[in-house]
XYZ file of C-alpha atoms in Angstrom:
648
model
C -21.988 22.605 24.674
C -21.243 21.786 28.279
C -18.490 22.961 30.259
C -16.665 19.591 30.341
C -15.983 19.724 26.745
C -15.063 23.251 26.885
C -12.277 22.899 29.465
C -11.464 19.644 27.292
C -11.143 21.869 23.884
C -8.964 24.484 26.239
C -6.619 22.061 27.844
C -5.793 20.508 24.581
C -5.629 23.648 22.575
C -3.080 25.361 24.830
C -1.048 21.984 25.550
C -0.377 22.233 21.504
C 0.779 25.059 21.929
C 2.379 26.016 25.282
C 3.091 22.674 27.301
C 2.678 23.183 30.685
C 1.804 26.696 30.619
C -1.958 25.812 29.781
C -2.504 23.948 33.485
C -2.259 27.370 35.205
C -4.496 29.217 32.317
C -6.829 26.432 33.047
C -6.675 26.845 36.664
C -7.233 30.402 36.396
C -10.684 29.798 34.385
C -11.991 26.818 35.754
C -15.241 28.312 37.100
C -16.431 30.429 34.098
C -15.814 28.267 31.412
C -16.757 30.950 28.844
C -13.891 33.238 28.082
C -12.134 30.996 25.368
C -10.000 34.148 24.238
C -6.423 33.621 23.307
C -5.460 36.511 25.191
C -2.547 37.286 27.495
C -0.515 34.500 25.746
C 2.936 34.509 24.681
C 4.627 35.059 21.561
C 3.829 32.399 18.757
C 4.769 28.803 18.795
C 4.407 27.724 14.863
C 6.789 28.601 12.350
C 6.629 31.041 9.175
C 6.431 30.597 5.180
C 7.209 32.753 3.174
C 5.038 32.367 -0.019
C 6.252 31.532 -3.542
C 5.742 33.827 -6.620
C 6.261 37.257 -7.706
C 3.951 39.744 -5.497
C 4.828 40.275 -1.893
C 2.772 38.300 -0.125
C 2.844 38.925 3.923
C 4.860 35.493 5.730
C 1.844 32.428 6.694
C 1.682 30.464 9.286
C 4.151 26.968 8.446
C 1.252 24.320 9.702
C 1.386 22.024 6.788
C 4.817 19.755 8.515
C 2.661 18.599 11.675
C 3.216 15.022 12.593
C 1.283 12.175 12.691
C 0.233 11.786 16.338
C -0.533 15.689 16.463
C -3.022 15.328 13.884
C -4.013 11.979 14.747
C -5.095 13.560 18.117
C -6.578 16.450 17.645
C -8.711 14.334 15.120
C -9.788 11.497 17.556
C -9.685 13.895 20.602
C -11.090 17.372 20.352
C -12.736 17.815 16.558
C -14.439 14.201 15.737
C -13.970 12.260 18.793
C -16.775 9.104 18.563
C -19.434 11.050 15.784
C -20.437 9.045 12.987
C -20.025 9.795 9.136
C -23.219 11.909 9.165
C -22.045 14.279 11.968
C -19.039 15.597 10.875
C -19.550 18.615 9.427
C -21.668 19.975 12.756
C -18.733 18.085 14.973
C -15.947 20.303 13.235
C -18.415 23.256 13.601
C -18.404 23.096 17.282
C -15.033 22.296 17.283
C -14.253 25.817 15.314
C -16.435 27.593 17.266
C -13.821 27.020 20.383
C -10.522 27.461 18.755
C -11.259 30.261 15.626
C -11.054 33.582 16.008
C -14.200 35.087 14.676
C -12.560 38.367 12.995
C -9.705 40.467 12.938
C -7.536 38.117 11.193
C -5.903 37.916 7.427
C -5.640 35.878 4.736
C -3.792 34.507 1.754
C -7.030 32.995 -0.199
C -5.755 30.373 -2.678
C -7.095 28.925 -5.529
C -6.103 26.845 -9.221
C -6.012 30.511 -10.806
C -5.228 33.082 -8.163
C -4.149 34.559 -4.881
C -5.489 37.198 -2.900
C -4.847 38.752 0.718
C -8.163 38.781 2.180
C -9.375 40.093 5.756
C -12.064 37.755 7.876
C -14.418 39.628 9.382
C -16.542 36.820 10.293
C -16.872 33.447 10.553
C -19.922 30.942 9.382
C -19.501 28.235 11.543
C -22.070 25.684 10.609
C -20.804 25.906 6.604
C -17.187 26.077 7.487
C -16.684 28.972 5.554
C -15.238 32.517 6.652
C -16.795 35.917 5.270
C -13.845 37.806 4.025
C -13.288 41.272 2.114
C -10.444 42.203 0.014
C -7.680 43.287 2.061
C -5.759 47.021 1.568
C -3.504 47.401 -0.305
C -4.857 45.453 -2.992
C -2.540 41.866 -3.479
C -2.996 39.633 -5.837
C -1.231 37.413 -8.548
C -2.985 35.251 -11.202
C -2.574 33.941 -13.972
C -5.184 35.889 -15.676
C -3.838 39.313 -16.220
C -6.951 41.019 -16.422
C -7.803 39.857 -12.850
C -8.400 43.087 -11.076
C -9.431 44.363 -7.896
C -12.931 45.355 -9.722
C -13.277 41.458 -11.021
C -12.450 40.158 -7.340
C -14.947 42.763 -6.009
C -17.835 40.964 -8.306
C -16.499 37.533 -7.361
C -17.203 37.969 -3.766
C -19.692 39.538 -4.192
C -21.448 36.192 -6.737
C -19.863 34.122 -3.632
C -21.156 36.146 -0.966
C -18.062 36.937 0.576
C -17.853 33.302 1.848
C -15.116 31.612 1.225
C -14.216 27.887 2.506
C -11.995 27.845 5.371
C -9.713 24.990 3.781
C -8.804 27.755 1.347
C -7.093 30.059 3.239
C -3.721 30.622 4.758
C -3.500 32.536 7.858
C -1.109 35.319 7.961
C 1.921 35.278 10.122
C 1.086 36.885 14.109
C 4.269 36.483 16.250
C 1.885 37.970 19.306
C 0.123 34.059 19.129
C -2.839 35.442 18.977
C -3.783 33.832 16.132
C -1.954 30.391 16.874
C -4.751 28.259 17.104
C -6.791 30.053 14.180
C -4.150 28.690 12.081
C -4.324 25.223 13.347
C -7.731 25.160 13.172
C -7.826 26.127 9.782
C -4.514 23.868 8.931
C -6.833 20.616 10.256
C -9.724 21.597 8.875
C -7.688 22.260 5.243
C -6.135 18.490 5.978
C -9.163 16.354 6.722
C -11.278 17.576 3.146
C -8.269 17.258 1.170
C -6.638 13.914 2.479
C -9.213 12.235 4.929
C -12.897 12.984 3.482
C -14.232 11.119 0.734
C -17.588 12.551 -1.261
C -19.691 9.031 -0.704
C -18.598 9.128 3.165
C -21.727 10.883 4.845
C -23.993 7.816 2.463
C -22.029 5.148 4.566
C -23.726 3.576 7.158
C -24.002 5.358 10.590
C -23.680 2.350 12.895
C -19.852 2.743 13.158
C -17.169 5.406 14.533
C -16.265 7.453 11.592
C -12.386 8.226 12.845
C -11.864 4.426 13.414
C -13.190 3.519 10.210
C -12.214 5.610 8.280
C -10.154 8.847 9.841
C -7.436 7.127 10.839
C -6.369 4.095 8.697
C -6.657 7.094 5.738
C -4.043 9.003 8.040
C -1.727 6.117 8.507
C -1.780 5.654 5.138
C -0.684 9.241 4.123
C 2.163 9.794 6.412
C 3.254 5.942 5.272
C 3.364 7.194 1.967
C 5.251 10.560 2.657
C 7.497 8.332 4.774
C 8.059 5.795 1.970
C 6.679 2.894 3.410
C 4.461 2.251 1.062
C 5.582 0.760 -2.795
C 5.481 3.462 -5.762
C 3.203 1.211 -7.541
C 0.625 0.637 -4.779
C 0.663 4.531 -4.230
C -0.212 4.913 -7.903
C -3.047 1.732 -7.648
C -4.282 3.472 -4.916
C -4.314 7.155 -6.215
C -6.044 5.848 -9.689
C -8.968 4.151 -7.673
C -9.449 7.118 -5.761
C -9.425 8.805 -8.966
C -11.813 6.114 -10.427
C -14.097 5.972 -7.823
C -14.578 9.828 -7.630
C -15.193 10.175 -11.062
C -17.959 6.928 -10.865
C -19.379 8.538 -7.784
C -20.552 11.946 -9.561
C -21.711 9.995 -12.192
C -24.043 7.684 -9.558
C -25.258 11.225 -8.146
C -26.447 12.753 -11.847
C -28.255 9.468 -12.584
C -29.727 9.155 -8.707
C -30.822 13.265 -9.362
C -32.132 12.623 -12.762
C -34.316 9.900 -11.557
C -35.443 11.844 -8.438
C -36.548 14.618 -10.554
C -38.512 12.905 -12.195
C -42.440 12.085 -11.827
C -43.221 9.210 -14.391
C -42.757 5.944 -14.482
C -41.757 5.520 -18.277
C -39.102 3.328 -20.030
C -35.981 5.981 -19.430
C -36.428 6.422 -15.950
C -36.329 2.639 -15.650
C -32.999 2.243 -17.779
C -31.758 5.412 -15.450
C -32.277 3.032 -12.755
C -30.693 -0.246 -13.724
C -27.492 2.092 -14.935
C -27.195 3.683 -11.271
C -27.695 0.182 -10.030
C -24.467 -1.102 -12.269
C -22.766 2.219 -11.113
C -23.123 1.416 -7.628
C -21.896 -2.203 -7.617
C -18.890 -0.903 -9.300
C -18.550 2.140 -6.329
C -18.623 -0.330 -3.749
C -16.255 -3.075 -5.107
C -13.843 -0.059 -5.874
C -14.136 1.187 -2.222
C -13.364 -2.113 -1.030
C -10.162 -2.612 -2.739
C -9.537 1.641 -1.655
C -9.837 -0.054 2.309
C -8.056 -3.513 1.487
C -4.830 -0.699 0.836
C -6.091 2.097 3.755
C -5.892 -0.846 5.628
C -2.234 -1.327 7.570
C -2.929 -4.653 7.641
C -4.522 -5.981 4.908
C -2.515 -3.693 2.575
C 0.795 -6.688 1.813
C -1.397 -9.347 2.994
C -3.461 -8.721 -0.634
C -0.563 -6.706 -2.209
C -1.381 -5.377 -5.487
C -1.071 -6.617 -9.523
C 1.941 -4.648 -10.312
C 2.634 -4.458 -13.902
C 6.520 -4.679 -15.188
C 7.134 -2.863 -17.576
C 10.563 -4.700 -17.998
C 11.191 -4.881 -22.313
C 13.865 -7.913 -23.223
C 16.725 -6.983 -24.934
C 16.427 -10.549 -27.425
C 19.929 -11.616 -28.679
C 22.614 -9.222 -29.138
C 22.979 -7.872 -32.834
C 26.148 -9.580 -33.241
C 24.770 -13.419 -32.483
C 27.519 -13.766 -29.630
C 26.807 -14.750 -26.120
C 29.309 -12.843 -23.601
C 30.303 -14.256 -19.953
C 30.636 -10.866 -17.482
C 33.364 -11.653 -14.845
C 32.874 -9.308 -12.094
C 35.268 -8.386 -9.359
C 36.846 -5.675 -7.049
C 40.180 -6.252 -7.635
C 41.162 -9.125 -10.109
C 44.157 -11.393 -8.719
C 46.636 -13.965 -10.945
C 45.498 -16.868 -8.772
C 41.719 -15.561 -8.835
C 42.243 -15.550 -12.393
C 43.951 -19.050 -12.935
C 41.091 -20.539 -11.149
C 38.559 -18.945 -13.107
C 39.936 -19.884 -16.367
C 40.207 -23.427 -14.877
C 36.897 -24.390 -13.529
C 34.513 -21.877 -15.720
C 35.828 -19.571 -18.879
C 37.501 -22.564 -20.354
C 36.824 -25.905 -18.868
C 37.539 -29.238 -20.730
C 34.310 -29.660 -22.140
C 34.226 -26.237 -23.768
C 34.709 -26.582 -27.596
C 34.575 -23.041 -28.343
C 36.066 -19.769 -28.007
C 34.558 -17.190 -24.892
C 33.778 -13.650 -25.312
C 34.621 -12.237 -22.070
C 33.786 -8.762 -20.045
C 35.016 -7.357 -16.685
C 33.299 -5.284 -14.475
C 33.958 -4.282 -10.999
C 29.693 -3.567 -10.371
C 27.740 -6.899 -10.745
C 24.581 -3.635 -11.934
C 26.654 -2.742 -14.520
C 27.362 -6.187 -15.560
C 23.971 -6.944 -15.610
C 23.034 -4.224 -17.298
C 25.027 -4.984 -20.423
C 23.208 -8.421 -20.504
C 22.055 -9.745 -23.547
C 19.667 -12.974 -24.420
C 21.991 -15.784 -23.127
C 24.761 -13.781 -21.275
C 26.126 -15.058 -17.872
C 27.086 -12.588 -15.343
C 30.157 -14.842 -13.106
C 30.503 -12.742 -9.427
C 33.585 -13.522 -7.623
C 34.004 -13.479 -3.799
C 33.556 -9.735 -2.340
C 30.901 -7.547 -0.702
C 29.274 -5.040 -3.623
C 27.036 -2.294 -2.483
C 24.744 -1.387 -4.742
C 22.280 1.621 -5.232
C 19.981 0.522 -8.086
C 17.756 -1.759 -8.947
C 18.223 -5.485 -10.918
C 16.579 -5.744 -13.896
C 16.384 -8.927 -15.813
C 14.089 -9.125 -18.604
C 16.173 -11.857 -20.793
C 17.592 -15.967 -20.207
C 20.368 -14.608 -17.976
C 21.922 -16.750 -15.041
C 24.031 -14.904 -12.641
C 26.206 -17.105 -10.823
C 28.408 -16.574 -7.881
C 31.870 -18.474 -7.612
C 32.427 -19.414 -4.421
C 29.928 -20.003 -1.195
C 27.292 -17.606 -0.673
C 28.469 -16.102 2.211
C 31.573 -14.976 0.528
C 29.613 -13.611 -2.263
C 27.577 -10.325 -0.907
C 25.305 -7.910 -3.126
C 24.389 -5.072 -0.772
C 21.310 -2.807 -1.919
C 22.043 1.060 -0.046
C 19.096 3.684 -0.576
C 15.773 3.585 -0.421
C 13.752 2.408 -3.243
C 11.022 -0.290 -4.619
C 12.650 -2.793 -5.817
C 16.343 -4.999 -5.371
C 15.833 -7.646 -8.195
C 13.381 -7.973 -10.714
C 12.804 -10.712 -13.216
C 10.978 -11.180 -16.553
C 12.980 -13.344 -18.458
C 11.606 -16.748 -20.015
C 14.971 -18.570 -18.345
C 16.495 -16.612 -14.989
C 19.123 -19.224 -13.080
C 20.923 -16.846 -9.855
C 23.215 -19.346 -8.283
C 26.027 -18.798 -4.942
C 24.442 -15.552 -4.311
C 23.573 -13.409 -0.896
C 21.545 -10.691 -1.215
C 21.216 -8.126 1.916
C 18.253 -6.052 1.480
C 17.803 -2.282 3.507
C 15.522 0.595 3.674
C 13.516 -1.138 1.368
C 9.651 -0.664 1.101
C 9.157 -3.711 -1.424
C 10.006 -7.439 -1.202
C 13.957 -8.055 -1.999
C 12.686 -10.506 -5.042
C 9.814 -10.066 -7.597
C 9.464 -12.673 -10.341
C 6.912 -11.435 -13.028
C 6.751 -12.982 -15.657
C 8.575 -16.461 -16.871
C 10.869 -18.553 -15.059
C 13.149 -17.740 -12.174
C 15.529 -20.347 -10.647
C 16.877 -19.426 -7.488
C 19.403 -22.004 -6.078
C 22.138 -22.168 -3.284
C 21.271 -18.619 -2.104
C 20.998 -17.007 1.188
C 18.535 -13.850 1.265
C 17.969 -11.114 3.706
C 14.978 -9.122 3.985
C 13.823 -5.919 4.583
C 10.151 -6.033 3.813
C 8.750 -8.970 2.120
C 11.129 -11.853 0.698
C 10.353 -13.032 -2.815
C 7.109 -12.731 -4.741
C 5.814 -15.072 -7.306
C 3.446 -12.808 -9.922
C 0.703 -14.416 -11.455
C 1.574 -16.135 -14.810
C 5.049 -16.372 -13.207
C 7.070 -19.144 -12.212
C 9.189 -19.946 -8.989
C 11.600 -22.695 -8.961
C 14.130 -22.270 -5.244
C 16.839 -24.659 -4.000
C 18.814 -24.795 -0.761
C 18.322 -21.752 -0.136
C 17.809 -19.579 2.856
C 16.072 -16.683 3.365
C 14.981 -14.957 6.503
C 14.061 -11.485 8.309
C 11.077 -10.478 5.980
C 8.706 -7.673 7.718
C 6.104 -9.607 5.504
C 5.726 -13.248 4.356
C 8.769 -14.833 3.147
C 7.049 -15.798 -0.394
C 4.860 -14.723 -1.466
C 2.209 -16.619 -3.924
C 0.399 -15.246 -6.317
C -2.931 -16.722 -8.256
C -1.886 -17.863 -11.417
C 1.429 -18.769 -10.617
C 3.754 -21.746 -9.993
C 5.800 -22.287 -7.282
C 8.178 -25.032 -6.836
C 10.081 -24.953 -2.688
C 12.782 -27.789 -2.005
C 14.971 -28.321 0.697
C 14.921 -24.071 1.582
C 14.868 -23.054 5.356
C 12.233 -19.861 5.903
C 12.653 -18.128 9.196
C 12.314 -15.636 11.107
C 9.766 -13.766 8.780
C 5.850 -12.254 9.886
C 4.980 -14.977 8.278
C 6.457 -18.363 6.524
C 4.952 -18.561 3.335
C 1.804 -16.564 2.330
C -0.961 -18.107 -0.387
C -2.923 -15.010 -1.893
C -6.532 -15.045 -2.668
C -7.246 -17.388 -5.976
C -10.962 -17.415 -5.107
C -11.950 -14.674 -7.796
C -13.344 -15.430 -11.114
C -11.023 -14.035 -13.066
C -8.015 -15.722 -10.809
C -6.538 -19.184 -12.077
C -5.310 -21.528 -9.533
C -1.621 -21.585 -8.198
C 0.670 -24.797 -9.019
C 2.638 -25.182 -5.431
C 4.907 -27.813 -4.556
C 6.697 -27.651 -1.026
C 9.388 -30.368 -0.404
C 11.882 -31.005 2.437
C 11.648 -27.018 3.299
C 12.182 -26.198 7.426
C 9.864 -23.329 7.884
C 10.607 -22.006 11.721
C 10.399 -19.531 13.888
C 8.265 -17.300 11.813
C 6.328 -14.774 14.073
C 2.700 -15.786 12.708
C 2.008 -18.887 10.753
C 4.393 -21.108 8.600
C 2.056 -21.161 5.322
C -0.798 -18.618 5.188
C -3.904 -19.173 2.597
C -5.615 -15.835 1.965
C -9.565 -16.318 1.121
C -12.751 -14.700 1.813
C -15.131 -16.549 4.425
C -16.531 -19.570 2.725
C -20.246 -19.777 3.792
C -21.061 -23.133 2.775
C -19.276 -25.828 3.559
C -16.963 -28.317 1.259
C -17.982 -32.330 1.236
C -15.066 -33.718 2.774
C -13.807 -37.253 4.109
C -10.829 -38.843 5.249
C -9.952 -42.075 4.706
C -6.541 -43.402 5.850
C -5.112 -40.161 5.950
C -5.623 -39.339 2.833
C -7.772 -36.274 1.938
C -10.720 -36.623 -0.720
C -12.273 -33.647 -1.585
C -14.358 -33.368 -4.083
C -12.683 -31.238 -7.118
C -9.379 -31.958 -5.832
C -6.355 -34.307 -6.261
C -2.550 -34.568 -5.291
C -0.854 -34.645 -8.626
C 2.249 -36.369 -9.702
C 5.140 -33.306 -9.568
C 7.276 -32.458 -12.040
C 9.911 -35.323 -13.350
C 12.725 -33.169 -12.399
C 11.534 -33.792 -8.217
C 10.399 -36.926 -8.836
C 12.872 -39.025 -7.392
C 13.359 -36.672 -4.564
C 10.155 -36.940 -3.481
C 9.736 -40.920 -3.232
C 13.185 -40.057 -0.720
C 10.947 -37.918 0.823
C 7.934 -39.865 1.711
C 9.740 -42.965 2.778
C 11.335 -40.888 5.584
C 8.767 -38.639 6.812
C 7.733 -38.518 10.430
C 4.145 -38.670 11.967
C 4.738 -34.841 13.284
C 5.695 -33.530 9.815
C 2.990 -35.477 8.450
C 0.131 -33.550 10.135
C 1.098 -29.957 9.209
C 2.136 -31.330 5.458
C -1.404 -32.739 5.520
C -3.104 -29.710 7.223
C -1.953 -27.699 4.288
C -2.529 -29.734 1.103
C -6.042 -30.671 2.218
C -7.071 -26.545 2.968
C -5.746 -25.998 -0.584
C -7.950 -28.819 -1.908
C -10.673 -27.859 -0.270
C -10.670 -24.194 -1.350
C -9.571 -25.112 -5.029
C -13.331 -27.637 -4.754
C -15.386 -24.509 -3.571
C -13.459 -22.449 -6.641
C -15.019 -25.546 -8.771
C -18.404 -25.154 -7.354
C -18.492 -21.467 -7.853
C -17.331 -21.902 -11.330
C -20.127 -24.330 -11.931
C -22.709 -21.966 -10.502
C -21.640 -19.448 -12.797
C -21.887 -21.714 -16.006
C -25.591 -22.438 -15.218
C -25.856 -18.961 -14.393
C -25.521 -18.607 -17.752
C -27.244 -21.164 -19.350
C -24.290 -24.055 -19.762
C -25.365 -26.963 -18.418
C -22.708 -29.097 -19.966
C -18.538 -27.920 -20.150
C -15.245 -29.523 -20.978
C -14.169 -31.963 -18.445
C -10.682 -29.902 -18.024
C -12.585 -26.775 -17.585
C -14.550 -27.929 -14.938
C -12.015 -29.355 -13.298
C -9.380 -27.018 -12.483
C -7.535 -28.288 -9.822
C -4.782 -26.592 -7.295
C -1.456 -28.905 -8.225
C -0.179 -29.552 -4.911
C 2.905 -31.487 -3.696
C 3.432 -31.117 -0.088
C 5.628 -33.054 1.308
C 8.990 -33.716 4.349
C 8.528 -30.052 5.524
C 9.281 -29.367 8.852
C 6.951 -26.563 10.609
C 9.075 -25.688 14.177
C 8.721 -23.166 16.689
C 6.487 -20.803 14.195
C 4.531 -17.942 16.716
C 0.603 -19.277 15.326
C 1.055 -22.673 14.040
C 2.301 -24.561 10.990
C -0.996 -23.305 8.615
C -3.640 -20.537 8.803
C -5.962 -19.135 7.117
C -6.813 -15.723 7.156
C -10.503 -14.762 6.478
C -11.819 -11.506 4.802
């Protein structure tokens, strides 16, 4: 290796450690670029462990809390720098061969049944593996009683006294002699068990391995351990992994079953066509595993997130109870309650009625039916709402007087699954969140007359779910505002969206097995939204859609502007009559894009029938449509536009 990289190895190993103190080391050597000795240093720099369990273990180096930049540059700097998938292993070779002392050090060697103190006596670069001998006195704890020093003799011995370097933890040195042995080993340990994947040295070498793949994997991890990252996209993401590992050593037994053998008979060709089916399923796997490595793409495709929310159904008694909740409960707060909601004229029957001073708790004792009333305060909260039944939860008074406050960190604010949800007079203030501050799964939320602020993404419309939102406003998502989901239906009037990454954010509803959304977008004011004020998500459409205009109107083949629902009906001729020329354009922008991927959805669909041998369908399969009504929104002051569409 030359004696650039050499000083380059030095300069950054002793910077880790000692600052400053490394320039005049440096100085000192700068001809002979050979003596790479960690002698003459200082006492230690890294911490000490002292190891769990019963036997009395010598104190290890504490390397496993580095941060993210420190292992994000000795990665990119001084072990992998600009190799390529297939040069890794020799890359961290030379890279050891620098920093790791070559004997004289010791040893905890762990494994899933025991621990022993070991001594290194030498070091096998090339296989990253150290040659090791049972240490004196003999320490050792397993689970296997019978695990002597004669049995760990023989295993050795079987192994060769090699032993990976990723499974050992260096024993505490307060000289620092041993400082950047431990490192070494601590990054080496790292990359195999976080970083390195078992297919990576099969993918292609035309790219830079750390940019790739190194460090979107490490952003990822330290996202996670910093809880940035959704429970349930850490447990997608960990059962792919899992998925795709197990797939991947089934690929290699069928790929070494056919390579060992000679003839050409009818097994070997069914060997083939199954390692062909196992690869197309590796690859689509390892495309979703870099859709959520991905900082990026990661909320921009999000993840099917199953709620496991279970109704209550009606309560055993048949009754219907209205939860009143307040702070402090007042005569005249009272008197006005009674008066315009627990008994108003046109009530003809007798109220149950329960007070709570936590609108959680009040919504936790919600049965099929209930209504939870919230009068004016500011509640914090430290939980999550869960609303798997017809509940509405209405606040009495404006919004703004009306405050639920979520404190700690944690997924979720509010939930629903119920077939009926109304929330009414509500703000919701969202913090240290890592998951959007409203998820509707399944059935129908109404959200009306509410003011929302975000912490990470706003509200999410789940496939199968349904969205209906009214003059409301919601703002400060990290993410998109709403999110919409393939599958779903989304109904948007008169709502102002601001001051989000992005407005409003269309998911992917390309996919065979995705149905198309229902969206309708009336009289909303989508501004100042750092990217785009609507966002369709869908991979790059090669051919293109037969398209023509015709007084304004868009005509796509496979697509149509439907009438909306009755209940917007009205509005909407309102609308229409009043909109401008410059809402017009971004209105039109956004229904025709829609059309236009919902007709390539149709052709695809099509393909795939005669695929199979249908030549003739039903007309309403054939013709599934996007339902869009998009009309009187204003698009102002947004960072990219009024619509995009992002391309994968």
């Amino acid at each position: 290796m030359c004696c650039r990289r050499q000083l380059h190895y030095r300069s950054w190993a002793e910077q880790e450690l000692f600052g400053n103190r490394g320039e005049n080391l440096l100085q000192e050597d700068n001809d002979s670029c050979s003596d790479y000795g960690s002698r003459d240093k200082p006492g230690t720099a890294l911490g000490r462990t002292v190891p769990d369990g019963d036997v009395l273990f010598p104190d290890i180096f504490h390397t496993d809390h580095l941060l993210f930049y420190e292992r994000f540059k000795a990665y990119q700097d001084y072990i992998l720098a600009d190799c390529k998938a297939s040069e890794v292993k020799e890359f961290t070779a030379e890279y050891l061969e620098k920093v790791l002392e070559p004997s004289g050090w010791q040893a905890v060697w762990r494994t899933n049944v025991f621990e022993v103190l070991v001594e290194v006596i030498d070091v096998e670069y090339s296989a990253l593996k150290a040659v090791v001998q049972v240490s004196e006195p003999f320490l050792c704890e397993s689970q296997v009683s019978t695990f002597t020093l004669e049995c760990m003799q023989e295993l050795l011995e079987l192994k060769e006294h090699q032993i990976p370097l990723q499974e050992l933890w260096v024993v505490y040195d307060e000289s620092g002699e041993f400082d950047q042995t431990a490192l070494a080993v601590e990054h080496v340990r790292f990359f195999y068990q976080c970083i390195w994947r078992t297919w990576d040295e099969e993918e292609e070498d035309d790219f830079d391995y750390f940019v790739r793949c190194v460090e979107p994997r490490l952003r990822l991890h330290y996202d996670i351990l910093e809880h940035r990252v959704p429970s349930g996209l850490v447990a997608d993401y960990q059962k792919l992994l899992s998925q795709c590992e197990e797939l991947y050593r089934k690929f290699l037994n069928v790929r070494n079953s056919i390579s060992s053998s000679d003839s050409d008979s009818e097994v070997e060709n069914v060997s083939m066509v199954e390692g062909l089916k196992l690869y197309e399923k590796i690859e689509h796997l390892k495309q979703k595993l870099k859709l959520i490595e991905n900082p990026l793409l990661r909320y921009v495709f999000g993840y099917q997130k199953y709620s496991g929310l279970q109704a209550k159904g009606l309560r055993p008694t048949g009754t219907k109870i209205t939860h009143v909740v307040s702070s402090t409960m007042m005569a005249s707060l009272l008197q006005s309650l009674i008066r315009d909601k627990l008994c108003p004229d046109s009530c003809g029957e007798e109220l149950e009625i329960q007070f709570h001073s936590d609108p959680l708790a009040a919504v936790n004792a919600c049965y099929e039916g209930d209504t939870v009333i919230i009068c004016p305060g500011h509640y914090v909260v430290d939980g999550m709402f869960c609303i798997a039944d017809s509940v509405e939860l209405e606040g009495y008074g404006l919004p703004d007087d009306i405050v639920i406050e979520k404190r700690g960190k944690g997924d979720n604010f509010v939930d629903c699954a119920g077939p009926n949800i109304r929330i009414s007079n509500l703000k919701l203030v969202q913090h240290d969140a890592v998951e959007g501050i409203l998820n509707v799964h399944h059935g129908k939320t109404t959200l009306e007359n509410c003011v929302l602020q975000c912490e990470t993404t706003g509200i999410t419309v789940r496939t199968s779910a349904e969205l209906l939102m009214k003059n409301s406003d919601l703002y400060g998502a990290k993410g998109a505002g709403v999110e919409i989901y393939p599958g779903s239906m989304c109904t948007l009037l008169d709502n102002g969206i601001h001051h989000c990454k992005e407005g409003i954010l269309i998911k992917n509803f390309l996919d065979e097995h995705y149905d198309i959304p229902k969206i309708t977008l009336v009289n909303n004011m989508i501004h100042n939204n750092e990217g785009y004020g609507v966002v369709l998500v869908r991979p790059t459409i090669k051919s293109s859609i037969p398209s023509k205009i015709n007084d304004g109107t868009a005509c796509v083949e496979g697509f149509r502007q439907e009438q909306p629902p009755e209940c917007v009906t009205d509005e909407l001729e309102l609308y229409e009559q009043a909109e401008i020329p410059q809402q017009i354009e971004g209105n039109y922008e956004i229904a025709h894009e829609l059309g236009a991927t919902s007709a390539k959805k149709s052709q695809m669909h099509k393909k795939r029938l005669s695929e199979l041998g249908i030549t003739e369908a039903d007309d309403n399969l054939m013709s599934q449509e996007v339902f869009v009504s998009i009309v009187g929104n204003q698009f102002k002051w947004n960072g990219k536009g009024s619509f995009g569409t992002f391309l994968f």
